[in-house]
Amino acid sequence: MDELNSSPKAQIIKNYTSIIPLSLQCQISDGKYKAIHDKEFSHYTNYQFEIKGDSICFESDNSSIKIDRFDSGVFVIHHPQINIDSLTEVQRYLVEDFKYSYYQIEECKGDTLKFRLGPNLHVTRTTGVLVRTN
C-alpha cells in the first residue's frame, strides 16, 4: 500500500481508532468547508477547502493534495515532498514529522465538525470547527 499505510504511524492510527467510542466516530464527507479556529488559536488564519474523494484543495492554493480517511474520524493530508538534501539532521527530522497533517474529528453536529489538528496524533497545533458550506 502507500507509504503512510505501511509506516509505524499507520499502526498508531489503527491502535488509536480502537479506543474511540463509536458515538464519537464522525467522518468528513466530500464537500466545501470553512475551518474556524478556537479562541485560543485565533492568531491562525481561518481557511476554506474542498474535499473530493481522496484529495483536498485549499482555497488559497488550487492544487489538489492527497488525503487518507480512517474509520476513527481521522483524515490525514499528505504534504508535497520537500528536497531534504541540503537540510541539517534536525531540519530533516522536522520535515519528516510535519510531512502529514492529522485532523481528528472529535464531535459532529449536522454540518459542523469539531476538530483537532497536529503534525501527528500526539501534538496539537490547533483546534476549532469545520463548517460545511455546501
PDB file of C-alpha atoms in Angstrom:
ATOM      1  CA  MET A   1       0.000   0.000   0.000  1.00  0.00           C
ATOM      2  CA  ASP A   2       1.143   3.622   0.194  1.00  0.00           C
ATOM      3  CA  GLU A   3       3.879   4.994   2.456  1.00  0.00           C
ATOM      4  CA  LEU A   4       1.515   6.202   5.193  1.00  0.00           C
ATOM      5  CA  ASN A   5      -0.383   2.930   5.487  1.00  0.00           C
ATOM      6  CA  SER A   6       2.843   0.917   5.719  1.00  0.00           C
ATOM      7  CA  SER A   7       4.549   3.240   8.213  1.00  0.00           C
ATOM      8  CA  PRO A   8       4.725   2.915  12.007  1.00  0.00           C
ATOM      9  CA  LYS A   9       2.414   5.957  12.172  1.00  0.00           C
ATOM     10  CA  ALA A  10      -0.303   3.923  10.424  1.00  0.00           C
ATOM     11  CA  GLN A  11      -0.202   1.378  13.242  1.00  0.00           C
ATOM     12  CA  ILE A  12      -0.562   4.182  15.792  1.00  0.00           C
ATOM     13  CA  ILE A  13      -3.643   5.445  13.926  1.00  0.00           C
ATOM     14  CA  LYS A  14      -5.121   1.935  13.780  1.00  0.00           C
ATOM     15  CA  ASN A  15      -4.499   1.425  17.515  1.00  0.00           C
ATOM     16  CA  TYR A  16      -5.876   4.889  18.274  1.00  0.00           C
ATOM     17  CA  THR A  17      -9.093   4.155  16.405  1.00  0.00           C
ATOM     18  CA  SER A  18      -9.867   1.199  18.647  1.00  0.00           C
ATOM     19  CA  ILE A  19     -10.165   3.393  21.774  1.00  0.00           C
ATOM     20  CA  ILE A  20     -12.605   5.973  20.355  1.00  0.00           C
ATOM     21  CA  PRO A  21     -16.235   5.330  21.378  1.00  0.00           C
ATOM     22  CA  LEU A  22     -18.496   4.598  18.427  1.00  0.00           C
ATOM     23  CA  SER A  23     -20.638   7.615  19.311  1.00  0.00           C
ATOM     24  CA  LEU A  24     -17.682   9.914  18.559  1.00  0.00           C
ATOM     25  CA  GLN A  25     -16.725   8.361  15.243  1.00  0.00           C
ATOM     26  CA  CYS A  26     -17.530  11.143  12.801  1.00  0.00           C
ATOM     27  CA  GLN A  27     -16.425  11.187   9.203  1.00  0.00           C
ATOM     28  CA  ILE A  28     -15.780  14.137   6.954  1.00  0.00           C
ATOM     29  CA  SER A  29     -17.656  13.804   3.676  1.00  0.00           C
ATOM     30  CA  ASP A  30     -16.962  15.291   0.272  1.00  0.00           C
ATOM     31  CA  GLY A  31     -17.818  18.973   0.078  1.00  0.00           C
ATOM     32  CA  LYS A  32     -16.649  22.507   0.800  1.00  0.00           C
ATOM     33  CA  TYR A  33     -15.672  23.522   4.334  1.00  0.00           C
ATOM     34  CA  LYS A  34     -14.549  26.549   6.270  1.00  0.00           C
ATOM     35  CA  ALA A  35     -12.106  25.972   9.154  1.00  0.00           C
ATOM     36  CA  ILE A  36     -12.658  28.314  12.100  1.00  0.00           C
ATOM     37  CA  HIS A  37     -10.101  28.144  14.908  1.00  0.00           C
ATOM     38  CA  ASP A  38     -10.980  28.167  18.601  1.00  0.00           C
ATOM     39  CA  LYS A  39     -10.386  31.385  20.562  1.00  0.00           C
ATOM     40  CA  GLU A  40      -7.000  30.289  21.939  1.00  0.00           C
ATOM     41  CA  PHE A  41      -5.784  29.747  18.360  1.00  0.00           C
ATOM     42  CA  SER A  42      -7.297  32.940  16.925  1.00  0.00           C
ATOM     43  CA  HIS A  43      -3.836  34.059  15.719  1.00  0.00           C
ATOM     44  CA  TYR A  44      -4.183  31.387  12.997  1.00  0.00           C
ATOM     45  CA  THR A  45      -5.963  32.398   9.797  1.00  0.00           C
ATOM     46  CA  ASN A  46      -9.269  30.694   9.065  1.00  0.00           C
ATOM     47  CA  TYR A  47      -9.285  28.913   5.719  1.00  0.00           C
ATOM     48  CA  GLN A  48     -11.536  27.125   3.253  1.00  0.00           C
ATOM     49  CA  PHE A  49     -11.076  23.880   1.382  1.00  0.00           C
ATOM     50  CA  GLU A  50     -12.909  21.303  -0.688  1.00  0.00           C
ATOM     51  CA  ILE A  51     -12.678  17.544  -0.326  1.00  0.00           C
ATOM     52  CA  LYS A  52     -13.364  15.337  -3.358  1.00  0.00           C
ATOM     53  CA  GLY A  53     -12.683  11.635  -2.978  1.00  0.00           C
ATOM     54  CA  ASP A  54      -9.097  11.161  -1.864  1.00  0.00           C
ATOM     55  CA  SER A  55      -7.967  14.753  -2.424  1.00  0.00           C
ATOM     56  CA  ILE A  56      -8.258  18.139  -0.762  1.00  0.00           C
ATOM     57  CA  CYS A  57      -7.920  21.534  -2.430  1.00  0.00           C
ATOM     58  CA  PHE A  58      -7.332  24.620  -0.286  1.00  0.00           C
ATOM     59  CA  GLU A  59      -8.897  27.878  -1.473  1.00  0.00           C
ATOM     60  CA  SER A  60      -5.527  29.652  -1.249  1.00  0.00           C
ATOM     61  CA  ASP A  61      -3.808  27.030  -3.427  1.00  0.00           C
ATOM     62  CA  ASN A  62      -5.541  25.494  -6.432  1.00  0.00           C
ATOM     63  CA  SER A  63      -3.536  22.258  -6.382  1.00  0.00           C
ATOM     64  CA  SER A  64      -5.026  19.008  -5.095  1.00  0.00           C
ATOM     65  CA  ILE A  65      -3.290  17.196  -2.245  1.00  0.00           C
ATOM     66  CA  LYS A  66      -3.798  13.530  -1.377  1.00  0.00           C
ATOM     67  CA  ILE A  67      -5.715  12.617   1.790  1.00  0.00           C
ATOM     68  CA  ASP A  68      -6.484   9.354   3.583  1.00  0.00           C
ATOM     69  CA  ARG A  69      -9.605   8.865   5.695  1.00  0.00           C
ATOM     70  CA  PHE A  70      -9.695   6.452   8.625  1.00  0.00           C
ATOM     71  CA  ASP A  71     -12.701   4.936  10.417  1.00  0.00           C
ATOM     72  CA  SER A  72     -11.978   6.847  13.632  1.00  0.00           C
ATOM     73  CA  GLY A  73     -12.767  10.255  12.181  1.00  0.00           C
ATOM     74  CA  VAL A  74      -9.115  10.872  11.375  1.00  0.00           C
ATOM     75  CA  PHE A  75      -8.151  12.202   8.000  1.00  0.00           C
ATOM     76  CA  VAL A  76      -4.564  12.758   7.002  1.00  0.00           C
ATOM     77  CA  ILE A  77      -3.233  15.263   4.472  1.00  0.00           C
ATOM     78  CA  HIS A  78      -0.053  14.236   2.636  1.00  0.00           C
ATOM     79  CA  HIS A  79       2.036  17.363   2.106  1.00  0.00           C
ATOM     80  CA  PRO A  80       4.158  17.629  -1.056  1.00  0.00           C
ATOM     81  CA  GLN A  81       7.668  16.183  -0.933  1.00  0.00           C
ATOM     82  CA  ILE A  82      10.453  18.546   0.107  1.00  0.00           C
ATOM     83  CA  ASN A  83      14.046  18.136  -1.064  1.00  0.00           C
ATOM     84  CA  ILE A  84      15.962  17.433   2.167  1.00  0.00           C
ATOM     85  CA  ASP A  85      19.457  17.053   0.676  1.00  0.00           C
ATOM     86  CA  SER A  86      20.727  20.411   1.966  1.00  0.00           C
ATOM     87  CA  LEU A  87      19.000  20.270   5.359  1.00  0.00           C
ATOM     88  CA  THR A  88      20.615  19.606   8.739  1.00  0.00           C
ATOM     89  CA  GLU A  89      19.683  16.493  10.703  1.00  0.00           C
ATOM     90  CA  VAL A  90      17.308  18.498  12.919  1.00  0.00           C
ATOM     91  CA  GLN A  91      15.662  20.125   9.906  1.00  0.00           C
ATOM     92  CA  ARG A  92      15.241  16.692   8.295  1.00  0.00           C
ATOM     93  CA  TYR A  93      13.550  15.415  11.455  1.00  0.00           C
ATOM     94  CA  LEU A  94      11.151  18.380  11.476  1.00  0.00           C
ATOM     95  CA  VAL A  95      10.305  17.938   7.796  1.00  0.00           C
ATOM     96  CA  GLU A  96       9.628  14.241   8.398  1.00  0.00           C
ATOM     97  CA  ASP A  97       7.460  14.957  11.454  1.00  0.00           C
ATOM     98  CA  PHE A  98       5.418  17.605   9.614  1.00  0.00           C
ATOM     99  CA  LYS A  99       5.070  15.536   6.435  1.00  0.00           C
ATOM    100  CA  TYR A 100       1.424  14.851   7.270  1.00  0.00           C
ATOM    101  CA  SER A 101      -1.346  16.866   8.911  1.00  0.00           C
ATOM    102  CA  TYR A 102      -3.600  14.778  11.132  1.00  0.00           C
ATOM    103  CA  TYR A 103      -7.173  16.006  11.591  1.00  0.00           C
ATOM    104  CA  GLN A 104      -9.136  14.245  14.332  1.00  0.00           C
ATOM    105  CA  ILE A 105     -12.880  14.875  14.151  1.00  0.00           C
ATOM    106  CA  GLU A 106     -13.927  14.893  17.813  1.00  0.00           C
ATOM    107  CA  GLU A 107     -17.609  15.748  17.535  1.00  0.00           C
ATOM    108  CA  CYS A 108     -20.150  16.225  14.777  1.00  0.00           C
ATOM    109  CA  LYS A 109     -23.421  18.114  14.872  1.00  0.00           C
ATOM    110  CA  GLY A 110     -25.060  18.475  11.486  1.00  0.00           C
ATOM    111  CA  ASP A 111     -22.732  20.373   9.170  1.00  0.00           C
ATOM    112  CA  THR A 112     -20.322  21.363  11.981  1.00  0.00           C
ATOM    113  CA  LEU A 113     -17.365  19.142  12.882  1.00  0.00           C
ATOM    114  CA  LYS A 114     -15.160  19.893  15.902  1.00  0.00           C
ATOM    115  CA  PHE A 115     -11.527  19.124  15.031  1.00  0.00           C
ATOM    116  CA  ARG A 116      -8.035  18.842  16.471  1.00  0.00           C
ATOM    117  CA  LEU A 117      -5.113  19.322  14.067  1.00  0.00           C
ATOM    118  CA  GLY A 118      -1.483  18.388  14.537  1.00  0.00           C
ATOM    119  CA  PRO A 119       1.584  17.100  12.746  1.00  0.00           C
ATOM    120  CA  ASN A 120       0.905  13.743  14.444  1.00  0.00           C
ATOM    121  CA  LEU A 121      -1.572  12.188  16.860  1.00  0.00           C
ATOM    122  CA  HIS A 122       0.366  13.332  19.929  1.00  0.00           C
ATOM    123  CA  VAL A 123       0.839  17.045  19.188  1.00  0.00           C
ATOM    124  CA  THR A 124      -1.987  19.563  18.852  1.00  0.00           C
ATOM    125  CA  ARG A 125      -1.264  22.531  16.620  1.00  0.00           C
ATOM    126  CA  THR A 126      -4.788  23.972  16.694  1.00  0.00           C
ATOM    127  CA  THR A 127      -8.436  23.154  17.401  1.00  0.00           C
ATOM    128  CA  GLY A 128     -11.667  24.527  16.013  1.00  0.00           C
ATOM    129  CA  VAL A 129     -14.631  23.643  13.849  1.00  0.00           C
ATOM    130  CA  LEU A 130     -15.062  22.714  10.215  1.00  0.00           C
ATOM    131  CA  VAL A 131     -18.351  24.093   8.869  1.00  0.00           C
ATOM    132  CA  ARG A 132     -19.686  22.570   5.689  1.00  0.00           C
ATOM    133  CA  THR A 133     -20.609  25.387   3.310  1.00  0.00           C
ATOM    134  CA  ASN A 134     -22.328  23.373   0.549  1.00  0.00           C
TER     135      ASN A 134
END
